[in-house]
């Protein structure tokens, strides 16, 4: 019998996706560059469903029913192109190649156009949820043609996580839309983690709380508006004791954050689209700053400032609650910005992304799964808000928390505790709601030094002032 779907690339994610498919009753052809992985999968998990192990790509392709559904799960970039190049000559018209890796959406657009020309479908599918998600139900964000989704969608919807009976998988839009949305998901993941880290830092050093105390605080927060996977595992990580030293685990981990690139791509893309994703950008730069130990060593010696924790906190419970509110408000800003970025890309590329549906499929399976995504889904249920921040629920939530937010940002500044995420989110909020922005002065300066022209508030047209002459205004 021919297999219903194939998976090539059986490292952890590919292996678990293949098992998830098999456990859901689909027959799965397996392929890996080195067959040892294929064999061990069948040896260890062969009883979970129907696997068809193959050794060569030719054998793999021949083992699949048509139109073939071929999932590739290899490293993004050149390794993905290499597999596609080998695979394509073996396929027939109408077959579907599905890239479930963290590919750059521009690569996905290129590959989709290329394969379409050869009569094949190429689906760039974002898959979130890590190893466990891949096995037990990830959030899946497939792009590509509607036609390919018709044959692929039902399978993906079955293996995806489900929330209230709704699968965390939907056709995002054509070509690179799925990978774009997954990229923004990861950018938001960066922002979420940075904000959590700032809350931790404020409470740890600002309040002098222990890691164990903080584990309890985060567990408590996880029962309210902030309830989410990342808050839940923050409580776990902070509650963990290092076996070797008996110290809090968080204290023995080197404080230099790494990154594989999706956060950076989100920021780079946002710059091109002209969308201010300051929360994601600050989170990405905070990781970069942490990873420059020589500079930090020099600065630690040379730069004066308040000692951490030197600003007393009079009411500890109130402070903890303020931090919680500041975290929530900043998180809303980060999501609002990420949603703006998806909206901008959707318009730019004609993807017609249903933004509410993105919140629906992020409610389960993925790393940023959170209770408040239901609220985002609701915010987009009717007319699209100009910003998530002006949608009634979020407007009220942030308004309610803003005094706390301001107190925390002010406290952080006085106490020398860096809060780039909290602070820039508040600055964004204030800039967005400002009557007038100092951008007017910037326009004046640009006109002064470069005759870059400006528009006026009281008249149509484009103007230039003769700064070097009699300062008369001329129409440009
Ligand atoms: C997910 C994760 C996953 C991966 C991140 C880690 O959605 O399952 O986002 O894709 O763990 O890409 O990214 P960094 O290594 O850049 O932190």
Short mmCIF file of C-alpha atoms and ligand atoms in Angstrom, two decimals:
data_model
loop_
_atom_site.label_atom_id
_atom_site.label_comp_id
_atom_site.label_asym_id
_atom_site.label_seq_id
_atom_site.Cartn_x
_atom_site.Cartn_y
_atom_site.Cartn_z
CA UNK A 1 0.00 0.00 0.00
CA UNK A 2 1.17 3.48 -0.77
CA UNK A 3 1.71 5.90 2.09
CA UNK A 4 -0.55 8.96 2.45
CA UNK A 5 2.26 11.32 3.35
CA UNK A 6 6.04 11.26 3.56
CA UNK A 7 8.49 12.91 5.93
CA UNK A 8 12.09 13.51 4.88
CA UNK A 9 14.47 14.71 7.58
CA UNK A 10 14.05 12.75 10.78
CA UNK A 11 15.84 14.86 13.38
CA UNK A 12 13.76 15.55 16.48
CA UNK A 13 11.08 17.74 14.85
CA UNK A 14 10.68 15.59 11.72
CA UNK A 15 10.63 12.43 13.78
CA UNK A 16 7.92 13.71 16.07
CA UNK A 17 5.81 15.08 13.22
CA UNK A 18 6.01 11.68 11.51
CA UNK A 19 4.95 9.95 14.72
CA UNK A 20 2.12 12.42 15.23
CA UNK A 21 0.84 11.70 11.69
CA UNK A 22 1.08 7.95 12.23
CA UNK A 23 -0.63 8.12 15.64
CA UNK A 24 -3.49 9.94 13.93
CA UNK A 25 -4.01 7.08 11.53
CA UNK A 26 -2.08 8.31 8.48
CA UNK A 27 0.42 6.01 6.81
CA UNK A 28 3.79 7.74 6.70
CA UNK A 29 6.73 7.08 4.40
CA UNK A 30 10.03 7.89 6.08
CA UNK A 31 13.29 9.13 4.67
CA UNK A 32 16.48 10.48 6.12
CA UNK A 33 19.85 11.16 4.54
CA UNK A 34 21.39 8.54 6.82
CA UNK A 35 19.08 5.58 7.27
CA UNK A 36 20.09 4.94 10.90
CA UNK A 37 17.51 7.53 12.02
CA UNK A 38 14.81 5.93 9.89
CA UNK A 39 15.58 2.52 11.39
CA UNK A 40 15.62 3.75 14.97
CA UNK A 41 12.28 5.51 14.51
CA UNK A 42 10.68 2.30 13.25
CA UNK A 43 12.41 0.19 15.91
CA UNK A 44 11.33 2.44 18.77
CA UNK A 45 7.92 3.61 17.60
CA UNK A 46 6.86 1.25 14.81
CA UNK A 47 3.86 0.13 16.84
CA UNK A 48 2.37 3.65 16.92
CA UNK A 49 1.00 3.44 13.39
CA UNK A 50 1.88 2.62 9.81
CA UNK A 51 5.39 3.60 8.79
CA UNK A 52 6.97 2.85 5.42
CA UNK A 53 10.74 3.16 5.90
CA UNK A 54 12.76 3.91 2.77
CA UNK A 55 16.46 4.28 2.09
CA UNK A 56 16.71 6.43 -1.00
CA UNK A 57 14.73 9.43 -2.18
CA UNK A 58 13.63 7.43 -5.25
CA UNK A 59 12.23 4.70 -3.01
CA UNK A 60 10.63 7.34 -0.79
CA UNK A 61 8.87 9.08 -3.66
CA UNK A 62 7.74 5.74 -5.11
CA UNK A 63 6.18 4.82 -1.76
CA UNK A 64 3.72 7.73 -1.82
CA UNK A 65 0.15 7.89 -3.14
CA UNK A 66 -0.62 10.67 -5.59
CA UNK A 67 -0.80 13.57 -5.49
CA UNK A 68 2.21 13.06 -3.26
CA UNK A 69 2.50 14.93 -0.01
CA UNK A 70 6.15 15.29 0.90
CA UNK A 71 7.07 16.99 4.16
CA UNK A 72 10.65 18.13 4.41
CA UNK A 73 12.02 18.97 7.82
CA UNK A 74 15.62 19.95 7.39
CA UNK A 75 17.72 22.98 8.33
CA UNK A 76 16.55 26.28 6.82
CA UNK A 77 18.60 27.75 3.97
CA UNK A 78 20.96 25.75 1.74
CA UNK A 79 20.06 22.29 3.18
CA UNK A 80 16.41 22.91 2.29
CA UNK A 81 17.30 23.93 -1.27
CA UNK A 82 19.50 20.86 -1.60
CA UNK A 83 16.66 18.49 -0.66
CA UNK A 84 14.19 20.30 -2.95
CA UNK A 85 16.64 20.11 -5.87
CA UNK A 86 17.03 16.37 -5.43
CA UNK A 87 13.34 15.78 -4.88
CA UNK A 88 11.78 17.82 -7.67
CA UNK A 89 12.96 15.71 -10.66
CA UNK A 90 11.35 12.67 -9.02
CA UNK A 91 7.91 14.25 -8.58
CA UNK A 92 4.90 14.47 -10.87
CA UNK A 93 2.50 17.28 -11.68
CA UNK A 94 0.24 18.23 -8.79
CA UNK A 95 2.51 16.80 -6.08
CA UNK A 96 2.96 18.90 -2.95
CA UNK A 97 6.25 19.67 -1.23
CA UNK A 98 5.79 20.99 2.30
CA UNK A 99 8.60 22.76 4.13
CA UNK A 100 7.89 22.60 7.86
CA UNK A 101 11.17 24.21 8.91
CA UNK A 102 11.72 27.80 10.05
CA UNK A 103 12.39 29.10 6.54
CA UNK A 104 12.66 32.78 5.66
CA UNK A 105 9.44 33.76 3.90
CA UNK A 106 11.36 35.28 1.00
CA UNK A 107 12.99 31.89 0.36
CA UNK A 108 9.54 30.32 0.54
CA UNK A 109 8.21 32.79 -2.03
CA UNK A 110 11.09 31.99 -4.35
CA UNK A 111 10.68 28.24 -3.95
CA UNK A 112 6.93 28.41 -4.40
CA UNK A 113 7.27 30.36 -7.65
CA UNK A 114 9.94 27.96 -8.86
CA UNK A 115 7.94 24.82 -8.14
CA UNK A 116 4.71 26.31 -9.45
CA UNK A 117 6.44 26.78 -12.79
CA UNK A 118 7.17 23.07 -12.81
CA UNK A 119 3.57 22.16 -12.04
CA UNK A 120 4.20 21.39 -8.38
CA UNK A 121 2.81 22.89 -5.19
CA UNK A 122 5.14 24.24 -2.56
CA UNK A 123 3.77 24.86 0.91
CA UNK A 124 5.82 26.77 3.45
CA UNK A 125 4.28 25.75 6.75
CA UNK A 126 5.24 27.30 10.06
CA UNK A 127 5.17 24.73 12.84
CA UNK A 128 5.39 25.85 16.44
CA UNK A 129 5.47 24.01 19.70
CA UNK A 130 8.92 22.54 19.90
CA UNK A 131 9.51 18.80 20.18
CA UNK A 132 6.53 18.13 22.36
CA UNK A 133 4.19 20.16 20.15
CA UNK A 134 5.34 18.32 17.03
CA UNK A 135 4.44 15.03 18.70
CA UNK A 136 1.30 15.89 20.62
CA UNK A 137 -0.19 18.71 18.55
CA UNK A 138 1.59 21.81 17.26
CA UNK A 139 0.20 25.04 15.93
CA UNK A 140 0.55 24.85 12.14
CA UNK A 141 0.66 27.86 9.81
CA UNK A 142 0.59 26.63 6.20
CA UNK A 143 0.98 28.96 3.24
CA UNK A 144 0.83 27.96 -0.42
CA UNK A 145 -2.06 27.49 -2.83
CA UNK A 146 -5.69 26.94 -1.78
CA UNK A 147 -5.63 23.82 -3.90
CA UNK A 148 -2.78 22.29 -1.93
CA UNK A 149 -4.53 23.12 1.32
CA UNK A 150 -7.58 21.20 0.15
CA UNK A 151 -5.65 17.93 0.21
CA UNK A 152 -3.23 18.77 3.00
CA UNK A 153 -5.40 20.79 5.36
CA UNK A 154 -7.53 17.96 6.74
CA UNK A 155 -4.40 16.00 7.74
CA UNK A 156 -2.70 18.99 9.33
CA UNK A 157 -5.87 20.00 11.13
CA UNK A 158 -6.09 16.52 12.57
CA UNK A 159 -2.54 16.44 13.94
CA UNK A 160 -2.59 20.05 15.20
CA UNK A 161 -3.43 21.08 18.74
CA UNK A 162 -7.13 21.72 19.36
CA UNK A 163 -8.67 24.39 21.58
CA UNK A 164 -12.41 24.18 22.29
CA UNK A 165 -12.64 21.70 19.44
CA UNK A 166 -11.06 24.10 16.94
CA UNK A 167 -7.80 23.01 15.29
CA UNK A 168 -4.75 25.28 15.65
CA UNK A 169 -4.20 25.17 11.91
CA UNK A 170 -5.64 27.27 9.12
CA UNK A 171 -4.63 28.15 5.58
CA UNK A 172 -2.78 31.41 6.20
CA UNK A 173 -2.53 32.62 2.61
CA UNK A 174 -0.56 32.13 -0.62
CA UNK A 175 3.16 31.45 -1.06
CA UNK A 176 5.20 32.78 1.89
CA UNK A 177 2.28 33.83 4.12
CA UNK A 178 2.61 30.85 6.46
CA UNK A 179 6.30 31.28 7.06
CA UNK A 180 5.84 35.02 7.47
CA UNK A 181 3.27 34.49 10.20
CA UNK A 182 5.52 31.91 11.88
CA UNK A 183 8.37 34.44 11.77
CA UNK A 184 6.22 37.07 13.49
CA UNK A 185 5.12 34.43 16.00
CA UNK A 186 8.77 33.94 16.86
CA UNK A 187 9.36 37.68 17.03
CA UNK A 188 6.51 37.96 19.50
CA UNK A 189 8.01 34.99 21.34
CA UNK A 190 11.24 37.02 21.69
CA UNK A 191 9.30 40.05 23.00
CA UNK A 192 7.26 37.94 25.42
CA UNK A 193 10.40 36.36 26.86
CA UNK A 194 12.21 39.70 27.15
CA UNK A 195 9.26 41.20 29.05
CA UNK A 196 9.12 38.20 31.36
CA UNK A 197 12.87 38.55 31.91
CA UNK A 198 12.47 42.24 32.78
CA UNK A 199 9.71 41.45 35.26
CA UNK A 200 11.97 38.83 36.78
CA UNK A 201 14.89 41.28 36.97
CA UNK A 202 12.76 43.99 38.60
CA UNK A 203 11.47 41.64 41.25
CA UNK A 204 14.73 39.81 41.82
CA UNK A 205 16.98 42.86 42.18
CA UNK A 206 14.42 45.58 42.78
CA UNK A 207 12.73 43.67 45.53
CA UNK A 208 15.41 41.20 46.51
CA UNK A 209 13.06 38.25 46.01
CA UNK A 210 14.57 34.77 45.70
CA UNK A 211 14.21 32.62 42.61
CA UNK A 212 11.91 30.33 44.61
CA UNK A 213 9.72 33.31 45.65
CA UNK A 214 9.58 34.35 42.04
CA UNK A 215 8.61 30.89 40.92
CA UNK A 216 5.58 31.20 43.19
CA UNK A 217 4.76 34.69 41.92
CA UNK A 218 4.84 33.58 38.28
CA UNK A 219 2.74 30.51 39.10
CA UNK A 220 0.21 32.85 40.69
CA UNK A 221 0.28 35.17 37.64
CA UNK A 222 -0.41 32.14 35.50
CA UNK A 223 -3.89 31.94 36.99
CA UNK A 224 -4.91 35.41 35.70
CA UNK A 225 -4.83 37.52 32.52
CA UNK A 226 -1.20 36.59 31.92
CA UNK A 227 -1.95 32.84 31.83
CA UNK A 228 0.28 31.40 29.12
CA UNK A 229 2.76 28.68 28.37
CA UNK A 230 5.75 31.01 28.74
CA UNK A 231 4.61 32.28 32.17
CA UNK A 232 3.95 28.70 33.24
CA UNK A 233 7.42 27.50 32.28
CA UNK A 234 8.99 30.61 33.82
CA UNK A 235 7.65 29.36 37.15
CA UNK A 236 9.16 25.94 36.38
CA UNK A 237 12.58 27.26 35.41
CA UNK A 238 12.77 29.63 38.39
CA UNK A 239 11.72 26.85 40.75
CA UNK A 240 14.42 24.51 39.51
CA UNK A 241 17.53 23.85 41.64
CA UNK A 242 20.86 23.01 40.06
CA UNK A 243 21.82 19.50 41.17
CA UNK A 244 25.57 20.13 41.02
CA UNK A 245 25.68 23.23 43.20
CA UNK A 246 22.38 23.31 45.05
CA UNK A 247 21.90 26.87 43.77
CA UNK A 248 18.91 28.18 41.87
CA UNK A 249 19.30 26.93 38.31
CA UNK A 250 18.84 30.44 36.89
CA UNK A 251 21.91 31.58 38.85
CA UNK A 252 24.26 29.04 37.28
CA UNK A 253 23.25 29.72 33.67
CA UNK A 254 25.53 32.04 31.69
CA UNK A 255 23.64 35.29 31.07
CA UNK A 256 24.20 35.49 27.32
CA UNK A 257 21.13 34.82 25.21
CA UNK A 258 21.54 33.11 21.86
CA UNK A 259 19.35 33.34 18.79
CA UNK A 260 18.93 31.41 15.58
CA UNK A 261 17.58 34.21 13.43
CA UNK A 262 13.80 34.42 13.33
CA UNK A 263 13.68 37.39 15.71
CA UNK A 264 16.27 39.19 13.63
CA UNK A 265 14.32 38.43 10.43
CA UNK A 266 11.19 39.85 12.00
CA UNK A 267 12.95 43.11 12.78
CA UNK A 268 14.71 43.31 9.42
CA UNK A 269 11.42 42.74 7.62
CA UNK A 270 9.61 45.26 9.80
CA UNK A 271 12.20 47.88 8.89
CA UNK A 272 11.55 47.22 5.22
CA UNK A 273 7.80 47.40 5.69
CA UNK A 274 8.11 50.55 7.84
CA UNK A 275 6.27 48.99 10.79
CA UNK A 276 7.56 49.95 14.26
CA UNK A 277 7.93 46.62 16.06
CA UNK A 278 9.87 48.22 18.89
CA UNK A 279 9.08 45.45 21.37
CA UNK A 280 10.49 42.73 19.14
CA UNK A 281 13.44 44.92 18.19
CA UNK A 282 14.31 45.69 21.82
CA UNK A 283 14.07 42.00 22.66
CA UNK A 284 16.37 41.06 19.81
CA UNK A 285 18.87 43.78 20.68
CA UNK A 286 18.74 42.87 24.39
CA UNK A 287 19.88 39.37 23.42
CA UNK A 288 22.65 40.86 21.30
CA UNK A 289 23.78 43.13 24.16
CA UNK A 290 23.88 40.20 26.58
CA UNK A 291 26.14 38.33 24.19
CA UNK A 292 28.97 40.92 24.24
CA UNK A 293 30.88 39.95 27.39
CA UNK A 294 34.04 42.03 26.73
CA UNK A 295 32.02 45.19 26.35
CA UNK A 296 29.99 44.37 29.43
CA UNK A 297 33.17 43.70 31.46
CA UNK A 298 34.64 47.05 30.45
CA UNK A 299 31.39 48.88 31.18
CA UNK A 300 30.89 47.16 34.55
CA UNK A 301 34.23 48.67 35.62
CA UNK A 302 33.88 52.07 34.02
CA UNK A 303 30.27 53.21 34.14
CA UNK A 304 28.79 54.68 37.34
CA UNK A 305 25.13 54.37 38.30
CA UNK A 306 22.83 53.27 41.08
CA UNK A 307 23.46 49.90 42.69
CA UNK A 308 20.66 47.52 41.85
CA UNK A 309 18.16 47.24 44.63
CA UNK A 310 19.30 50.52 46.17
CA UNK A 311 15.92 52.16 45.62
CA UNK A 312 13.67 50.95 48.43
CA UNK A 313 10.24 49.52 47.75
CA UNK A 314 7.78 50.45 50.49
CA UNK A 315 4.89 48.17 49.63
CA UNK A 316 6.15 44.86 48.30
CA UNK A 317 2.78 43.41 47.31
CA UNK A 318 1.81 46.59 45.49
CA UNK A 319 5.14 46.54 43.65
CA UNK A 320 4.62 42.94 42.54
CA UNK A 321 1.19 43.86 41.27
CA UNK A 322 2.56 46.91 39.46
CA UNK A 323 5.13 44.73 37.71
CA UNK A 324 2.39 42.33 36.65
CA UNK A 325 0.36 45.18 35.16
CA UNK A 326 3.39 46.68 33.43
CA UNK A 327 4.15 43.27 31.96
CA UNK A 328 0.61 42.86 30.66
CA UNK A 329 0.45 46.34 29.14
CA UNK A 330 3.85 45.91 27.47
CA UNK A 331 2.80 42.53 26.15
CA UNK A 332 -0.31 44.03 24.56
CA UNK A 333 1.93 46.59 22.82
CA UNK A 334 4.25 43.88 21.48
CA UNK A 335 1.32 41.91 20.07
CA UNK A 336 -0.27 45.04 18.61
CA UNK A 337 2.98 45.72 16.78
CA UNK A 338 3.33 42.14 15.55
CA UNK A 339 -0.24 42.26 14.26
CA UNK A 340 0.51 45.52 12.46
CA UNK A 341 3.43 43.81 10.79
CA UNK A 342 1.30 40.90 9.59
CA UNK A 343 -1.32 43.34 8.31
CA UNK A 344 1.32 45.33 6.43
CA UNK A 345 2.83 42.23 4.82
CA UNK A 346 -0.61 40.93 3.95
CA UNK A 347 -1.35 44.17 2.10
CA UNK A 348 2.10 44.31 0.50
CA UNK A 349 1.98 40.76 -0.86
CA UNK A 350 -1.78 40.45 -1.38
CA UNK A 351 -2.05 37.58 1.11
CA UNK A 352 -5.39 38.58 2.61
CA UNK A 353 -4.43 37.13 6.01
CA UNK A 354 -7.31 36.73 8.46
CA UNK A 355 -5.66 38.24 11.55
CA UNK A 356 -8.32 36.99 13.92
CA UNK A 357 -7.68 33.46 12.67
CA UNK A 358 -3.98 33.83 13.52
CA UNK A 359 -4.96 34.43 17.15
CA UNK A 360 -7.23 31.39 16.96
CA UNK A 361 -4.45 29.07 15.80
CA UNK A 362 -1.99 30.46 18.36
CA UNK A 363 -4.29 29.61 21.27
CA UNK A 364 -2.85 26.12 21.50
CA UNK A 365 0.23 24.15 20.48
CA UNK A 366 2.62 27.04 19.96
CA UNK A 367 5.17 28.67 22.24
CA UNK A 368 3.20 31.92 22.68
CA UNK A 369 -0.09 30.14 23.46
CA UNK A 370 -1.96 32.22 25.98
CA UNK A 371 -5.38 32.90 27.39
CA UNK A 372 -5.36 36.44 26.07
CA UNK A 373 -5.27 35.28 22.43
CA UNK A 374 -9.02 34.72 22.78
CA UNK A 375 -9.29 38.46 23.34
CA UNK A 376 -7.26 39.16 20.20
CA UNK A 377 -9.51 36.82 18.24
CA UNK A 378 -12.50 38.81 19.54
CA UNK A 379 -10.84 42.13 18.70
CA UNK A 380 -10.57 41.09 15.05
CA UNK A 381 -13.97 39.42 14.91
CA UNK A 382 -15.69 42.55 13.64
CA UNK A 383 -14.08 45.52 11.96
CA UNK A 384 -10.28 45.47 11.97
CA UNK A 385 -9.09 47.92 14.66
CA UNK A 386 -6.53 50.58 13.63
CA UNK A 387 -4.34 49.04 16.32
CA UNK A 388 -4.98 46.24 18.77
CA UNK A 389 -4.42 48.93 21.41
CA UNK A 390 -7.64 50.71 20.47
CA UNK A 391 -9.79 47.57 20.53
CA UNK A 392 -12.09 48.09 23.54
CA UNK A 393 -10.88 45.22 25.72
CA UNK A 394 -7.20 46.07 25.29
CA UNK A 395 -7.75 49.82 25.48
CA UNK A 396 -9.42 49.34 28.85
CA UNK A 397 -6.90 46.78 30.12
CA UNK A 398 -3.95 49.00 29.29
CA UNK A 399 -5.70 52.13 30.61
CA UNK A 400 -6.31 50.30 33.87
CA UNK A 401 -2.66 49.29 34.14
CA UNK A 402 -1.00 52.44 32.91
CA UNK A 403 -0.35 54.12 36.26
CA UNK A 404 1.40 50.97 37.45
CA UNK A 405 3.28 50.79 34.15
CA UNK A 406 4.56 54.37 34.57
CA UNK A 407 5.58 53.75 38.20
CA UNK A 408 7.54 50.66 37.19
CA UNK A 409 9.35 52.33 34.28
CA UNK A 410 10.23 55.28 36.54
CA UNK A 411 11.38 52.95 39.30
CA UNK A 412 13.52 50.97 36.87
CA UNK A 413 15.19 54.14 35.62
CA UNK A 414 15.95 55.32 39.15
CA UNK A 415 17.16 51.92 40.29
CA UNK A 416 19.35 51.32 37.23
CA UNK A 417 17.49 48.20 36.18
CA UNK A 418 17.32 48.00 32.39
CA UNK A 419 13.79 47.57 31.07
CA UNK A 420 14.07 48.19 27.32
CA UNK A 421 10.89 46.24 26.67
CA UNK A 422 8.70 47.91 29.31
CA UNK A 423 10.11 51.38 28.61
CA UNK A 424 9.92 51.29 24.84
CA UNK A 425 6.41 49.84 24.98
CA UNK A 426 5.31 52.75 27.15
CA UNK A 427 7.02 55.22 24.82
CA UNK A 428 5.20 53.63 21.90
CA UNK A 429 1.89 53.94 23.73
CA UNK A 430 2.48 57.59 24.51
CA UNK A 431 3.70 58.37 21.01
CA UNK A 432 0.71 56.71 19.44
CA UNK A 433 -1.75 58.68 21.55
CA UNK A 434 0.05 62.03 21.26
CA UNK A 435 -1.80 65.03 19.79
CA UNK A 436 1.34 66.23 18.10
CA UNK A 437 4.68 64.49 17.66
CA UNK A 438 8.09 66.16 17.45
CA UNK A 439 8.29 64.68 13.96
CA UNK A 440 7.37 68.24 12.93
CA UNK A 441 10.77 69.43 14.16
CA UNK A 442 12.51 66.59 12.35
CA UNK A 443 10.81 67.68 9.14
CA UNK A 444 12.03 71.23 9.77
CA UNK A 445 15.59 70.04 10.26
CA UNK A 446 15.48 67.89 7.14
CA UNK A 447 14.26 70.86 5.18
CA UNK A 448 17.00 73.07 6.67
CA UNK A 449 19.98 70.92 5.84
CA UNK A 450 18.80 69.11 2.75
CA UNK A 451 15.80 70.93 1.27
CA UNK A 452 13.84 67.75 1.87
CA UNK A 453 10.57 69.75 2.01
CA UNK A 454 7.61 69.49 4.40
CA UNK A 455 3.84 69.62 4.43
CA UNK A 456 1.80 72.14 6.44
CA UNK A 457 -1.06 71.58 8.85
CA UNK A 458 -3.13 74.40 7.35
CA UNK A 459 -2.70 74.09 3.57
CA UNK A 460 -2.32 71.40 0.91
CA UNK A 461 0.98 71.20 -0.89
CA UNK A 462 4.69 70.58 -0.36
CA UNK A 463 6.89 73.41 0.85
CA UNK A 464 10.49 74.46 1.35
CA UNK A 465 11.86 77.38 3.34
CA UNK A 466 14.87 79.23 1.86
CA UNK A 467 16.91 78.73 5.04
CA UNK A 468 20.17 80.06 3.57
CA UNK A 469 18.49 83.14 2.09
CA UNK A 470 15.62 85.34 3.20
CA UNK A 471 13.72 82.40 4.75
CA UNK A 472 10.76 82.91 2.52
CA UNK A 473 8.61 79.83 1.97
CA UNK A 474 8.30 78.47 -1.54
CA UNK A 475 6.06 75.79 -2.90
CA UNK A 476 8.20 72.82 -3.88
C1 LIG B 1 8.52 27.38 18.14
C2 LIG B 1 9.85 28.01 18.43
C3 LIG B 1 10.93 27.35 17.62
C4 LIG B 1 12.33 27.60 18.13
C5 LIG B 1 12.72 29.05 18.09
C6 LIG B 1 13.91 29.34 18.96
O1 LIG B 1 7.66 28.14 17.71
O2 LIG B 1 8.37 26.19 18.34
O3 LIG B 1 9.81 29.35 18.11
O4 LIG B 1 10.75 27.72 16.29
O5 LIG B 1 12.45 27.10 19.42
O6 LIG B 1 12.99 29.36 16.78
O7 LIG B 1 14.49 30.47 18.45
P1 LIG B 1 15.84 31.07 18.96
O8 LIG B 1 16.86 29.96 19.00
O9 LIG B 1 16.15 32.10 17.94
O10 LIG B 1 15.57 31.61 20.32
#
